[in-house]
Amino acid sequence: MIQTAHTADLEPPALAAARALLYDVFDDMTEHDWEHSLGGMHALVWEGDELVGHAAVVQRRLLHGGRALRAGYVEGVGVRADHRRRGHGAAMMDALERVVRGAYDLGALGATDEAVALYERRGWKLWQGPSSALTPEGVRRTPDEDGAIYVLPGAVALDLAGELTCDWRDGDVW
Ligand SMILES: CC(C)(COP(=O)(O)OP(=O)(O)OC[C@H]1O[C@@H](n2cnc3c(N)ncnc32)[C@H](O)[C@@H]1OP(=O)(O)O)[C@@H](O)C(=O)NCCC(=O)NCCS
């Protein structure tokens, strides 16, 4: 069963299960990473009362080509290890891409190597230009993120070889 809900409409036990799932899936999970998944729409895969998959999309601003684009930024994508390769990842992305296409100028995410094939097959494009962040000290390059940022283009024209700048937040900026 796949559930799509805003953070505000999820009961505390469901949010606690999502947080626990992500700590289980990602060795380097932090509280900032969890906080980055909050405030937008979640896709949750339930098997009975057990949560086996989570993904979320939140709004961020991405600066590109002189515009502040409204981006649906995908966060916290994880499927429990013993439930992978059954289409849960694709089902969650179906749900979140519907939100991205209906509400945002583009989708964006920072991909793990493991998930690249899933995203590429679904039409996500590797950002080829330099990435940066709008920090309190101004725009700063984020070279470590180059090669891992994917976008789902919408109606707005994108130059994938141009610069892409994300808004500021605590923790990992991309
Ligand atoms: C990335 C991740 C979310 C994918 O979840 P998933 O539920 O396994 O995703 P899917 O089942 O939809 O697709 C994964 C693969 O299974 C295949 N698959 C889907 N349904 C299948 C089925 N019924 N039988 C066999 N294979 C199947 C897909 O074709 C895909 O193959 P590919 O990756 O070789 O192209 C999961 O591997 C994960 O949690 N990884 C660790 C955390 C992580 O890296 N998250 C991404 C952060 S950006």
Short mmCIF file of N, CA and C and ligand atoms in Angstrom, two decimals:
data_model
loop_
_atom_site.label_atom_id
_atom_site.label_comp_id
_atom_site.label_asym_id
_atom_site.label_seq_id
_atom_site.Cartn_x
_atom_site.Cartn_y
_atom_site.Cartn_z
N MET A 1 0.85 -1.19 0.00
CA MET A 1 0.00 0.00 0.00
C MET A 1 0.88 1.24 0.00
N ILE A 2 0.61 2.15 -0.93
CA ILE A 2 1.40 3.39 -0.94
C ILE A 2 0.54 4.54 -0.46
N GLN A 3 1.08 5.29 0.47
CA GLN A 3 0.37 6.43 1.07
C GLN A 3 1.12 7.69 0.68
N THR A 4 0.38 8.69 0.23
CA THR A 4 0.99 9.99 -0.06
C THR A 4 0.36 11.00 0.89
N ALA A 5 1.18 11.70 1.66
CA ALA A 5 0.63 12.64 2.64
C ALA A 5 1.63 13.74 2.95
N HIS A 6 1.09 14.91 3.27
CA HIS A 6 1.92 16.01 3.74
C HIS A 6 2.42 15.69 5.16
N THR A 7 3.58 16.22 5.50
CA THR A 7 4.12 16.02 6.85
C THR A 7 3.05 16.31 7.92
N ALA A 8 2.28 17.37 7.72
CA ALA A 8 1.30 17.79 8.73
C ALA A 8 0.20 16.75 8.93
N ASP A 9 -0.01 15.88 7.93
CA ASP A 9 -1.09 14.91 8.01
C ASP A 9 -0.61 13.52 8.42
N LEU A 10 0.67 13.39 8.73
CA LEU A 10 1.18 12.09 9.21
C LEU A 10 1.19 12.08 10.73
N GLU A 11 0.71 11.00 11.31
CA GLU A 11 0.71 10.87 12.77
C GLU A 11 2.15 10.68 13.26
N PRO A 12 2.44 11.09 14.49
CA PRO A 12 3.81 10.92 15.02
C PRO A 12 4.37 9.50 14.86
N PRO A 13 3.59 8.42 15.04
CA PRO A 13 4.19 7.09 14.85
C PRO A 13 4.64 6.83 13.41
N ALA A 14 3.92 7.37 12.44
CA ALA A 14 4.32 7.18 11.04
C ALA A 14 5.61 7.95 10.75
N LEU A 15 5.71 9.16 11.29
CA LEU A 15 6.95 9.93 11.11
C LEU A 15 8.12 9.26 11.82
N ALA A 16 7.85 8.71 12.99
CA ALA A 16 8.92 8.01 13.72
C ALA A 16 9.37 6.77 12.94
N ALA A 17 8.43 6.07 12.31
CA ALA A 17 8.79 4.90 11.51
C ALA A 17 9.61 5.30 10.30
N ALA A 18 9.27 6.43 9.69
CA ALA A 18 10.03 6.91 8.52
C ALA A 18 11.45 7.28 8.92
N ARG A 19 11.57 7.98 10.05
CA ARG A 19 12.91 8.37 10.53
C ARG A 19 13.73 7.12 10.84
N ALA A 20 13.14 6.15 11.51
CA ALA A 20 13.86 4.91 11.86
C ALA A 20 14.28 4.15 10.60
N LEU A 21 13.39 4.12 9.61
CA LEU A 21 13.72 3.43 8.35
C LEU A 21 14.94 4.08 7.69
N LEU A 22 14.98 5.42 7.67
CA LEU A 22 16.11 6.10 7.02
C LEU A 22 17.41 5.88 7.79
N TYR A 23 17.34 5.85 9.13
CA TYR A 23 18.55 5.54 9.91
C TYR A 23 19.01 4.12 9.63
N ASP A 24 18.07 3.23 9.35
CA ASP A 24 18.40 1.84 9.03
C ASP A 24 19.06 1.74 7.65
N VAL A 25 18.56 2.53 6.69
CA VAL A 25 19.00 2.44 5.29
C VAL A 25 20.34 3.15 5.07
N PHE A 26 20.52 4.32 5.71
CA PHE A 26 21.72 5.13 5.45
C PHE A 26 22.66 5.09 6.65
N ASP A 27 23.90 4.59 6.44
CA ASP A 27 24.91 4.53 7.50
C ASP A 27 25.24 5.93 8.03
N ASP A 28 25.22 6.92 7.13
CA ASP A 28 25.67 8.27 7.49
C ASP A 28 24.50 9.23 7.74
N MET A 29 23.33 8.67 8.05
CA MET A 29 22.13 9.48 8.30
C MET A 29 22.34 10.42 9.48
N THR A 30 21.85 11.66 9.36
CA THR A 30 21.95 12.64 10.45
C THR A 30 20.57 13.25 10.71
N GLU A 31 20.47 13.97 11.81
CA GLU A 31 19.20 14.68 12.10
C GLU A 31 18.92 15.76 11.07
N HIS A 32 19.99 16.37 10.53
CA HIS A 32 19.76 17.36 9.46
C HIS A 32 19.12 16.67 8.26
N ASP A 33 19.63 15.47 7.91
CA ASP A 33 19.05 14.76 6.77
C ASP A 33 17.57 14.51 7.00
N TRP A 34 17.22 14.11 8.21
CA TRP A 34 15.81 13.85 8.51
C TRP A 34 14.99 15.14 8.38
N GLU A 35 15.54 16.21 8.95
CA GLU A 35 14.83 17.49 8.90
C GLU A 35 14.63 17.95 7.45
N HIS A 36 15.57 17.60 6.58
CA HIS A 36 15.45 17.98 5.16
C HIS A 36 14.27 17.28 4.48
N SER A 37 13.81 16.17 5.07
CA SER A 37 12.69 15.43 4.48
C SER A 37 11.33 15.96 4.92
N LEU A 38 11.33 16.95 5.81
CA LEU A 38 10.06 17.41 6.41
C LEU A 38 9.55 18.68 5.74
N GLY A 39 8.22 18.82 5.80
CA GLY A 39 7.60 20.07 5.34
C GLY A 39 7.01 19.99 3.95
N GLY A 40 7.02 18.81 3.35
CA GLY A 40 6.42 18.64 2.03
C GLY A 40 5.60 17.37 1.99
N MET A 41 5.60 16.73 0.83
CA MET A 41 4.81 15.51 0.65
C MET A 41 5.69 14.27 0.79
N HIS A 42 5.17 13.29 1.50
CA HIS A 42 5.87 12.01 1.68
C HIS A 42 5.16 10.93 0.88
N ALA A 43 5.93 9.98 0.37
CA ALA A 43 5.38 8.73 -0.18
C ALA A 43 5.87 7.61 0.74
N LEU A 44 4.93 6.85 1.26
CA LEU A 44 5.26 5.79 2.22
C LEU A 44 4.74 4.47 1.69
N VAL A 45 5.59 3.45 1.71
CA VAL A 45 5.14 2.11 1.32
C VAL A 45 4.96 1.27 2.57
N TRP A 46 3.73 0.81 2.77
CA TRP A 46 3.40 0.00 3.95
C TRP A 46 3.14 -1.44 3.52
N GLU A 47 3.69 -2.36 4.29
CA GLU A 47 3.27 -3.75 4.17
C GLU A 47 2.61 -4.09 5.50
N GLY A 48 1.28 -4.09 5.49
CA GLY A 48 0.54 -4.17 6.74
C GLY A 48 0.83 -2.92 7.54
N ASP A 49 1.22 -3.09 8.82
CA ASP A 49 1.53 -1.91 9.62
C ASP A 49 3.03 -1.64 9.67
N GLU A 50 3.76 -2.29 8.76
CA GLU A 50 5.21 -2.13 8.72
C GLU A 50 5.61 -1.20 7.56
N LEU A 51 6.41 -0.20 7.88
CA LEU A 51 6.88 0.72 6.84
C LEU A 51 8.11 0.13 6.17
N VAL A 52 8.08 -0.02 4.84
CA VAL A 52 9.24 -0.60 4.13
C VAL A 52 9.86 0.38 3.14
N GLY A 53 9.21 1.51 2.89
CA GLY A 53 9.79 2.49 1.98
C GLY A 53 9.35 3.90 2.32
N HIS A 54 10.26 4.85 2.10
CA HIS A 54 9.95 6.27 2.33
C HIS A 54 10.66 7.13 1.31
N ALA A 55 9.99 8.17 0.86
CA ALA A 55 10.61 9.23 0.06
C ALA A 55 9.79 10.49 0.30
N ALA A 56 10.40 11.65 0.07
CA ALA A 56 9.68 12.91 0.29
C ALA A 56 10.09 13.92 -0.77
N VAL A 57 9.21 14.89 -0.99
CA VAL A 57 9.57 16.01 -1.85
C VAL A 57 9.22 17.30 -1.11
N VAL A 58 10.20 18.21 -1.04
CA VAL A 58 10.01 19.48 -0.34
C VAL A 58 10.33 20.62 -1.31
N GLN A 59 9.79 21.80 -1.00
CA GLN A 59 10.09 22.93 -1.88
C GLN A 59 11.42 23.58 -1.52
N ARG A 60 12.23 23.84 -2.56
CA ARG A 60 13.43 24.65 -2.40
C ARG A 60 13.49 25.61 -3.57
N ARG A 61 14.34 26.64 -3.44
CA ARG A 61 14.62 27.54 -4.56
C ARG A 61 15.97 27.16 -5.15
N LEU A 62 16.00 27.00 -6.46
CA LEU A 62 17.26 26.77 -7.17
C LEU A 62 17.47 27.93 -8.13
N LEU A 63 18.63 28.57 -8.02
CA LEU A 63 18.95 29.69 -8.91
C LEU A 63 19.58 29.15 -10.17
N HIS A 64 19.03 29.58 -11.32
CA HIS A 64 19.58 29.11 -12.59
C HIS A 64 19.15 30.09 -13.68
N GLY A 65 20.14 30.48 -14.48
CA GLY A 65 19.83 31.35 -15.61
C GLY A 65 19.14 32.64 -15.20
N GLY A 66 19.51 33.19 -14.05
CA GLY A 66 18.96 34.46 -13.62
C GLY A 66 17.58 34.35 -12.99
N ARG A 67 17.11 33.14 -12.73
CA ARG A 67 15.80 32.96 -12.12
C ARG A 67 15.91 32.15 -10.83
N ALA A 68 14.96 32.38 -9.92
CA ALA A 68 14.85 31.57 -8.70
C ALA A 68 13.73 30.56 -8.95
N LEU A 69 14.10 29.37 -9.40
CA LEU A 69 13.12 28.37 -9.79
C LEU A 69 12.53 27.69 -8.55
N ARG A 70 11.24 27.38 -8.63
CA ARG A 70 10.58 26.63 -7.56
C ARG A 70 10.81 25.15 -7.83
N ALA A 71 11.62 24.55 -6.97
CA ALA A 71 12.02 23.16 -7.20
C ALA A 71 11.34 22.23 -6.20
N GLY A 72 10.90 21.09 -6.70
CA GLY A 72 10.48 19.99 -5.83
C GLY A 72 11.72 19.14 -5.58
N TYR A 73 12.27 19.23 -4.36
CA TYR A 73 13.54 18.58 -4.07
C TYR A 73 13.26 17.26 -3.35
N VAL A 74 13.73 16.17 -3.95
CA VAL A 74 13.43 14.83 -3.43
C VAL A 74 14.46 14.44 -2.38
N GLU A 75 13.99 14.00 -1.25
CA GLU A 75 14.83 13.68 -0.09
C GLU A 75 14.43 12.35 0.52
N GLY A 76 15.35 11.75 1.25
CA GLY A 76 15.00 10.61 2.11
C GLY A 76 14.42 9.43 1.36
N VAL A 77 15.02 9.08 0.19
CA VAL A 77 14.53 7.94 -0.59
C VAL A 77 15.21 6.67 -0.06
N GLY A 78 14.42 5.78 0.49
CA GLY A 78 14.99 4.53 1.00
C GLY A 78 13.96 3.42 1.06
N VAL A 79 14.41 2.23 0.70
CA VAL A 79 13.58 1.03 0.81
C VAL A 79 14.34 0.05 1.68
N ARG A 80 13.65 -0.58 2.62
CA ARG A 80 14.31 -1.55 3.49
C ARG A 80 15.02 -2.60 2.66
N ALA A 81 16.24 -2.98 3.06
CA ALA A 81 17.11 -3.81 2.23
C ALA A 81 16.42 -5.10 1.79
N ASP A 82 15.65 -5.71 2.66
CA ASP A 82 15.01 -6.99 2.31
C ASP A 82 13.73 -6.82 1.50
N HIS A 83 13.42 -5.59 1.10
CA HIS A 83 12.22 -5.35 0.28
C HIS A 83 12.56 -4.64 -1.04
N ARG A 84 13.85 -4.65 -1.39
CA ARG A 84 14.25 -3.94 -2.63
C ARG A 84 13.98 -4.79 -3.86
N ARG A 85 14.05 -4.12 -5.04
CA ARG A 85 13.87 -4.76 -6.36
C ARG A 85 12.49 -5.41 -6.50
N ARG A 86 11.50 -4.72 -5.91
CA ARG A 86 10.11 -5.16 -6.08
C ARG A 86 9.27 -4.02 -6.64
N GLY A 87 9.95 -2.94 -7.04
CA GLY A 87 9.21 -1.82 -7.62
C GLY A 87 8.76 -0.77 -6.61
N HIS A 88 9.15 -0.91 -5.32
CA HIS A 88 8.71 0.08 -4.33
C HIS A 88 9.34 1.45 -4.61
N GLY A 89 10.63 1.44 -4.96
CA GLY A 89 11.30 2.71 -5.27
C GLY A 89 10.60 3.41 -6.42
N ALA A 90 10.29 2.66 -7.47
CA ALA A 90 9.61 3.24 -8.64
C ALA A 90 8.22 3.75 -8.26
N ALA A 91 7.51 3.01 -7.41
CA ALA A 91 6.15 3.43 -7.01
C ALA A 91 6.21 4.74 -6.22
N MET A 92 7.21 4.87 -5.35
CA MET A 92 7.33 6.12 -4.58
C MET A 92 7.68 7.28 -5.51
N MET A 93 8.55 7.02 -6.48
CA MET A 93 8.91 8.09 -7.41
C MET A 93 7.73 8.46 -8.30
N ASP A 94 6.90 7.49 -8.69
CA ASP A 94 5.66 7.81 -9.43
C ASP A 94 4.85 8.85 -8.67
N ALA A 95 4.67 8.58 -7.38
CA ALA A 95 3.84 9.47 -6.55
C ALA A 95 4.47 10.85 -6.43
N LEU A 96 5.80 10.90 -6.21
CA LEU A 96 6.45 12.20 -5.99
C LEU A 96 6.61 12.97 -7.29
N GLU A 97 6.84 12.27 -8.39
CA GLU A 97 6.98 12.97 -9.68
C GLU A 97 5.65 13.61 -10.10
N ARG A 98 4.54 13.00 -9.72
CA ARG A 98 3.24 13.63 -9.99
C ARG A 98 3.17 14.98 -9.27
N VAL A 99 3.65 15.01 -8.02
CA VAL A 99 3.67 16.26 -7.25
C VAL A 99 4.62 17.26 -7.92
N VAL A 100 5.80 16.78 -8.31
CA VAL A 100 6.79 17.68 -8.94
C VAL A 100 6.19 18.30 -10.21
N ARG A 101 5.60 17.46 -11.06
CA ARG A 101 5.09 17.96 -12.34
C ARG A 101 3.93 18.92 -12.14
N GLY A 102 3.13 18.68 -11.10
CA GLY A 102 1.95 19.50 -10.90
C GLY A 102 2.20 20.78 -10.12
N ALA A 103 3.31 20.85 -9.39
CA ALA A 103 3.47 21.97 -8.45
C ALA A 103 4.77 22.75 -8.61
N TYR A 104 5.73 22.24 -9.36
CA TYR A 104 7.06 22.87 -9.36
C TYR A 104 7.58 23.11 -10.78
N ASP A 105 8.56 24.00 -10.87
CA ASP A 105 9.20 24.27 -12.16
C ASP A 105 10.06 23.10 -12.61
N LEU A 106 10.65 22.41 -11.65
CA LEU A 106 11.51 21.26 -11.95
C LEU A 106 11.61 20.40 -10.70
N GLY A 107 12.10 19.17 -10.89
CA GLY A 107 12.47 18.33 -9.76
C GLY A 107 13.99 18.33 -9.64
N ALA A 108 14.50 18.08 -8.45
CA ALA A 108 15.95 17.97 -8.27
C ALA A 108 16.22 17.03 -7.10
N LEU A 109 17.41 16.44 -7.11
CA LEU A 109 17.83 15.55 -6.01
C LEU A 109 19.33 15.29 -6.11
N GLY A 110 19.89 14.88 -5.01
CA GLY A 110 21.28 14.41 -4.97
C GLY A 110 21.24 12.90 -4.90
N ALA A 111 21.82 12.23 -5.91
CA ALA A 111 21.65 10.77 -6.04
C ALA A 111 22.81 10.00 -5.44
N THR A 112 22.50 8.84 -4.85
CA THR A 112 23.54 7.88 -4.51
C THR A 112 23.83 7.05 -5.77
N ASP A 113 25.03 6.45 -5.82
CA ASP A 113 25.38 5.62 -6.98
C ASP A 113 24.33 4.53 -7.20
N GLU A 114 23.83 3.98 -6.10
CA GLU A 114 22.90 2.87 -6.16
C GLU A 114 21.58 3.24 -6.83
N ALA A 115 21.21 4.51 -6.76
CA ALA A 115 19.90 4.92 -7.25
C ALA A 115 19.93 5.55 -8.63
N VAL A 116 21.13 5.76 -9.18
CA VAL A 116 21.24 6.47 -10.45
C VAL A 116 20.43 5.79 -11.57
N ALA A 117 20.52 4.47 -11.66
CA ALA A 117 19.82 3.76 -12.75
C ALA A 117 18.31 3.99 -12.65
N LEU A 118 17.80 3.94 -11.43
CA LEU A 118 16.37 4.16 -11.21
C LEU A 118 15.96 5.54 -11.72
N TYR A 119 16.71 6.57 -11.34
CA TYR A 119 16.34 7.93 -11.72
C TYR A 119 16.50 8.14 -13.23
N GLU A 120 17.60 7.66 -13.79
CA GLU A 120 17.84 7.90 -15.22
C GLU A 120 16.76 7.25 -16.07
N ARG A 121 16.36 6.06 -15.68
CA ARG A 121 15.32 5.35 -16.43
C ARG A 121 14.00 6.13 -16.42
N ARG A 122 13.82 6.95 -15.37
CA ARG A 122 12.58 7.68 -15.23
C ARG A 122 12.65 9.07 -15.83
N GLY A 123 13.76 9.39 -16.49
CA GLY A 123 13.85 10.67 -17.19
C GLY A 123 14.57 11.77 -16.42
N TRP A 124 15.13 11.42 -15.25
CA TRP A 124 15.93 12.42 -14.53
C TRP A 124 17.25 12.58 -15.27
N LYS A 125 17.73 13.84 -15.34
CA LYS A 125 18.95 14.17 -16.10
C LYS A 125 20.06 14.62 -15.16
N LEU A 126 21.26 14.11 -15.42
CA LEU A 126 22.43 14.54 -14.65
C LEU A 126 22.71 16.01 -14.92
N TRP A 127 22.89 16.80 -13.86
CA TRP A 127 23.29 18.20 -14.03
C TRP A 127 24.78 18.21 -14.36
N GLN A 128 25.13 18.80 -15.49
CA GLN A 128 26.52 18.71 -15.94
C GLN A 128 27.36 19.94 -15.59
N GLY A 129 26.70 21.04 -15.34
CA GLY A 129 27.42 22.28 -15.03
C GLY A 129 27.84 22.33 -13.57
N PRO A 130 28.48 23.43 -13.17
CA PRO A 130 28.94 23.58 -11.78
C PRO A 130 27.77 23.79 -10.82
N SER A 131 27.90 23.18 -9.65
CA SER A 131 26.88 23.38 -8.60
C SER A 131 27.43 24.33 -7.55
N SER A 132 26.51 25.00 -6.87
CA SER A 132 26.91 25.93 -5.82
C SER A 132 25.74 26.11 -4.86
N ALA A 133 26.01 26.82 -3.76
CA ALA A 133 24.96 27.08 -2.77
C ALA A 133 24.98 28.56 -2.41
N LEU A 134 23.79 29.09 -2.14
CA LEU A 134 23.65 30.48 -1.71
C LEU A 134 23.81 30.51 -0.19
N THR A 135 25.04 30.63 0.27
CA THR A 135 25.34 30.57 1.70
C THR A 135 25.19 31.96 2.31
N PRO A 136 25.19 32.05 3.66
CA PRO A 136 25.14 33.39 4.29
C PRO A 136 26.32 34.26 3.87
N GLU A 137 27.39 33.65 3.37
CA GLU A 137 28.56 34.43 2.90
C GLU A 137 28.53 34.66 1.40
N GLY A 138 27.46 34.32 0.75
CA GLY A 138 27.36 34.51 -0.70
C GLY A 138 27.36 33.17 -1.41
N VAL A 139 27.41 33.21 -2.75
CA VAL A 139 27.38 31.97 -3.54
C VAL A 139 28.74 31.29 -3.42
N ARG A 140 28.72 30.02 -3.02
CA ARG A 140 29.95 29.24 -2.88
C ARG A 140 29.80 27.96 -3.70
N ARG A 141 30.84 27.62 -4.43
CA ARG A 141 30.84 26.37 -5.20
C ARG A 141 30.73 25.17 -4.27
N THR A 142 30.06 24.12 -4.77
CA THR A 142 29.95 22.85 -4.02
C THR A 142 30.50 21.74 -4.92
N PRO A 143 31.83 21.74 -5.15
CA PRO A 143 32.41 20.83 -6.15
C PRO A 143 32.20 19.35 -5.82
N ASP A 144 32.11 19.04 -4.51
CA ASP A 144 31.93 17.63 -4.14
C ASP A 144 30.59 17.08 -4.64
N GLU A 145 29.66 17.96 -4.91
CA GLU A 145 28.32 17.51 -5.35
C GLU A 145 28.22 17.39 -6.87
N ASP A 146 29.19 17.97 -7.59
CA ASP A 146 29.15 17.87 -9.05
C ASP A 146 29.12 16.40 -9.45
N GLY A 147 28.25 16.06 -10.40
CA GLY A 147 28.17 14.68 -10.86
C GLY A 147 27.17 13.84 -10.10
N ALA A 148 26.52 14.40 -9.08
CA ALA A 148 25.54 13.63 -8.30
C ALA A 148 24.16 14.30 -8.28
N ILE A 149 24.04 15.46 -8.91
CA ILE A 149 22.77 16.18 -8.87
C ILE A 149 21.98 15.86 -10.15
N TYR A 150 20.75 15.45 -9.94
CA TYR A 150 19.85 15.10 -11.05
C TYR A 150 18.65 16.02 -11.01
N VAL A 151 18.14 16.34 -12.21
CA VAL A 151 16.94 17.18 -12.29
C VAL A 151 15.90 16.49 -13.16
N LEU A 152 14.66 16.77 -12.86
CA LEU A 152 13.54 16.33 -13.69
C LEU A 152 12.99 17.59 -14.35
N PRO A 153 13.34 17.82 -15.63
CA PRO A 153 12.92 19.08 -16.26
C PRO A 153 11.39 19.17 -16.36
N GLY A 154 10.89 20.39 -16.25
CA GLY A 154 9.47 20.67 -16.44
C GLY A 154 9.32 21.65 -17.59
N ALA A 155 8.44 22.64 -17.41
CA ALA A 155 8.16 23.58 -18.50
C ALA A 155 9.28 24.59 -18.69
N VAL A 156 10.07 24.84 -17.63
CA VAL A 156 11.11 25.87 -17.71
C VAL A 156 12.34 25.31 -18.44
N ALA A 157 12.87 26.08 -19.39
CA ALA A 157 14.06 25.64 -20.12
C ALA A 157 15.27 25.64 -19.18
N LEU A 158 16.03 24.56 -19.23
CA LEU A 158 17.22 24.43 -18.39
C LEU A 158 18.43 24.23 -19.28
N ASP A 159 19.54 24.86 -18.91
CA ASP A 159 20.82 24.59 -19.57
C ASP A 159 21.60 23.70 -18.62
N LEU A 160 21.62 22.40 -18.91
CA LEU A 160 22.23 21.44 -17.98
C LEU A 160 23.72 21.66 -17.79
N ALA A 161 24.33 22.45 -18.70
CA ALA A 161 25.76 22.76 -18.58
C ALA A 161 26.00 24.06 -17.83
N GLY A 162 24.92 24.73 -17.44
CA GLY A 162 25.05 26.01 -16.73
C GLY A 162 25.23 25.80 -15.24
N GLU A 163 25.25 26.92 -14.50
CA GLU A 163 25.41 26.82 -13.05
C GLU A 163 24.06 26.59 -12.39
N LEU A 164 24.06 25.81 -11.32
CA LEU A 164 22.85 25.56 -10.54
C LEU A 164 23.20 25.82 -9.08
N THR A 165 22.44 26.73 -8.45
CA THR A 165 22.73 27.17 -7.08
C THR A 165 21.53 26.85 -6.19
N CYS A 166 21.79 26.14 -5.10
CA CYS A 166 20.69 25.82 -4.19
C CYS A 166 20.60 26.84 -3.07
N ASP A 167 19.43 26.89 -2.44
CA ASP A 167 19.25 27.76 -1.28
C ASP A 167 19.99 27.18 -0.07
N TRP A 168 20.02 27.95 1.00
CA TRP A 168 20.84 27.59 2.17
C TRP A 168 20.05 26.75 3.17
N ARG A 169 20.73 25.83 3.81
CA ARG A 169 20.14 25.09 4.93
C ARG A 169 21.27 24.49 5.76
N ASP A 170 20.97 24.10 7.00
CA ASP A 170 21.96 23.42 7.83
C ASP A 170 22.18 22.01 7.30
N GLY A 171 23.34 21.42 7.61
CA GLY A 171 23.64 20.08 7.12
C GLY A 171 24.05 20.11 5.67
N ASP A 172 23.92 18.98 4.99
CA ASP A 172 24.29 18.92 3.57
C ASP A 172 23.39 19.85 2.78
N VAL A 173 24.01 20.73 1.99
CA VAL A 173 23.17 21.72 1.28
C VAL A 173 22.47 21.12 0.08
N TRP A 174 23.04 20.08 -0.54
CA TRP A 174 22.38 19.43 -1.67
C TRP A 174 21.78 18.11 -1.23
C1 LIG B 1 17.54 3.10 -4.46
C2 LIG B 1 16.40 2.33 -3.80
C3 LIG B 1 15.49 3.31 -3.08
C4 LIG B 1 15.60 1.59 -4.87
O1 LIG B 1 14.50 0.96 -4.25
P1 LIG B 1 13.80 -0.35 -4.89
O2 LIG B 1 12.51 -0.56 -4.18
O3 LIG B 1 14.76 -1.47 -4.92
O4 LIG B 1 13.52 0.19 -6.37
P2 LIG B 1 12.81 -0.60 -7.56
O5 LIG B 1 12.48 -1.99 -7.13
O6 LIG B 1 11.70 0.25 -8.05
O7 LIG B 1 13.95 -0.60 -8.66
C5 LIG B 1 15.23 -1.09 -8.35
C6 LIG B 1 15.64 -2.16 -9.34
O8 LIG B 1 14.78 -3.28 -9.17
C7 LIG B 1 14.26 -3.67 -10.45
N1 LIG B 1 12.94 -4.26 -10.19
C8 LIG B 1 11.78 -3.61 -9.99
N2 LIG B 1 10.79 -4.47 -9.79
C9 LIG B 1 11.36 -5.71 -9.85
C10 LIG B 1 10.86 -7.01 -9.70
N3 LIG B 1 9.56 -7.23 -9.44
N4 LIG B 1 11.73 -8.02 -9.81
C11 LIG B 1 13.05 -7.81 -10.03
N5 LIG B 1 13.58 -6.61 -10.19
C12 LIG B 1 12.74 -5.56 -10.09
C13 LIG B 1 14.21 -2.40 -11.22
O9 LIG B 1 14.19 -2.63 -12.61
C14 LIG B 1 15.50 -1.76 -10.79
O10 LIG B 1 16.58 -2.32 -11.47
P3 LIG B 1 17.96 -1.54 -11.75
O11 LIG B 1 18.24 -0.68 -10.56
O12 LIG B 1 18.95 -2.62 -11.96
O13 LIG B 1 17.69 -0.74 -12.97
C15 LIG B 1 16.97 1.26 -2.80
O14 LIG B 1 17.93 0.48 -3.48
C16 LIG B 1 17.60 1.85 -1.56
O15 LIG B 1 16.91 2.15 -0.58
N6 LIG B 1 18.95 2.03 -1.57
C17 LIG B 1 19.70 2.51 -0.43
C18 LIG B 1 19.41 3.97 -0.17
C19 LIG B 1 19.66 4.84 -1.37
O16 LIG B 1 20.69 4.77 -2.01
N7 LIG B 1 18.65 5.70 -1.68
C20 LIG B 1 18.69 6.63 -2.78
C21 LIG B 1 19.02 7.98 -2.31
S1 LIG B 1 19.18 9.14 -3.63
#
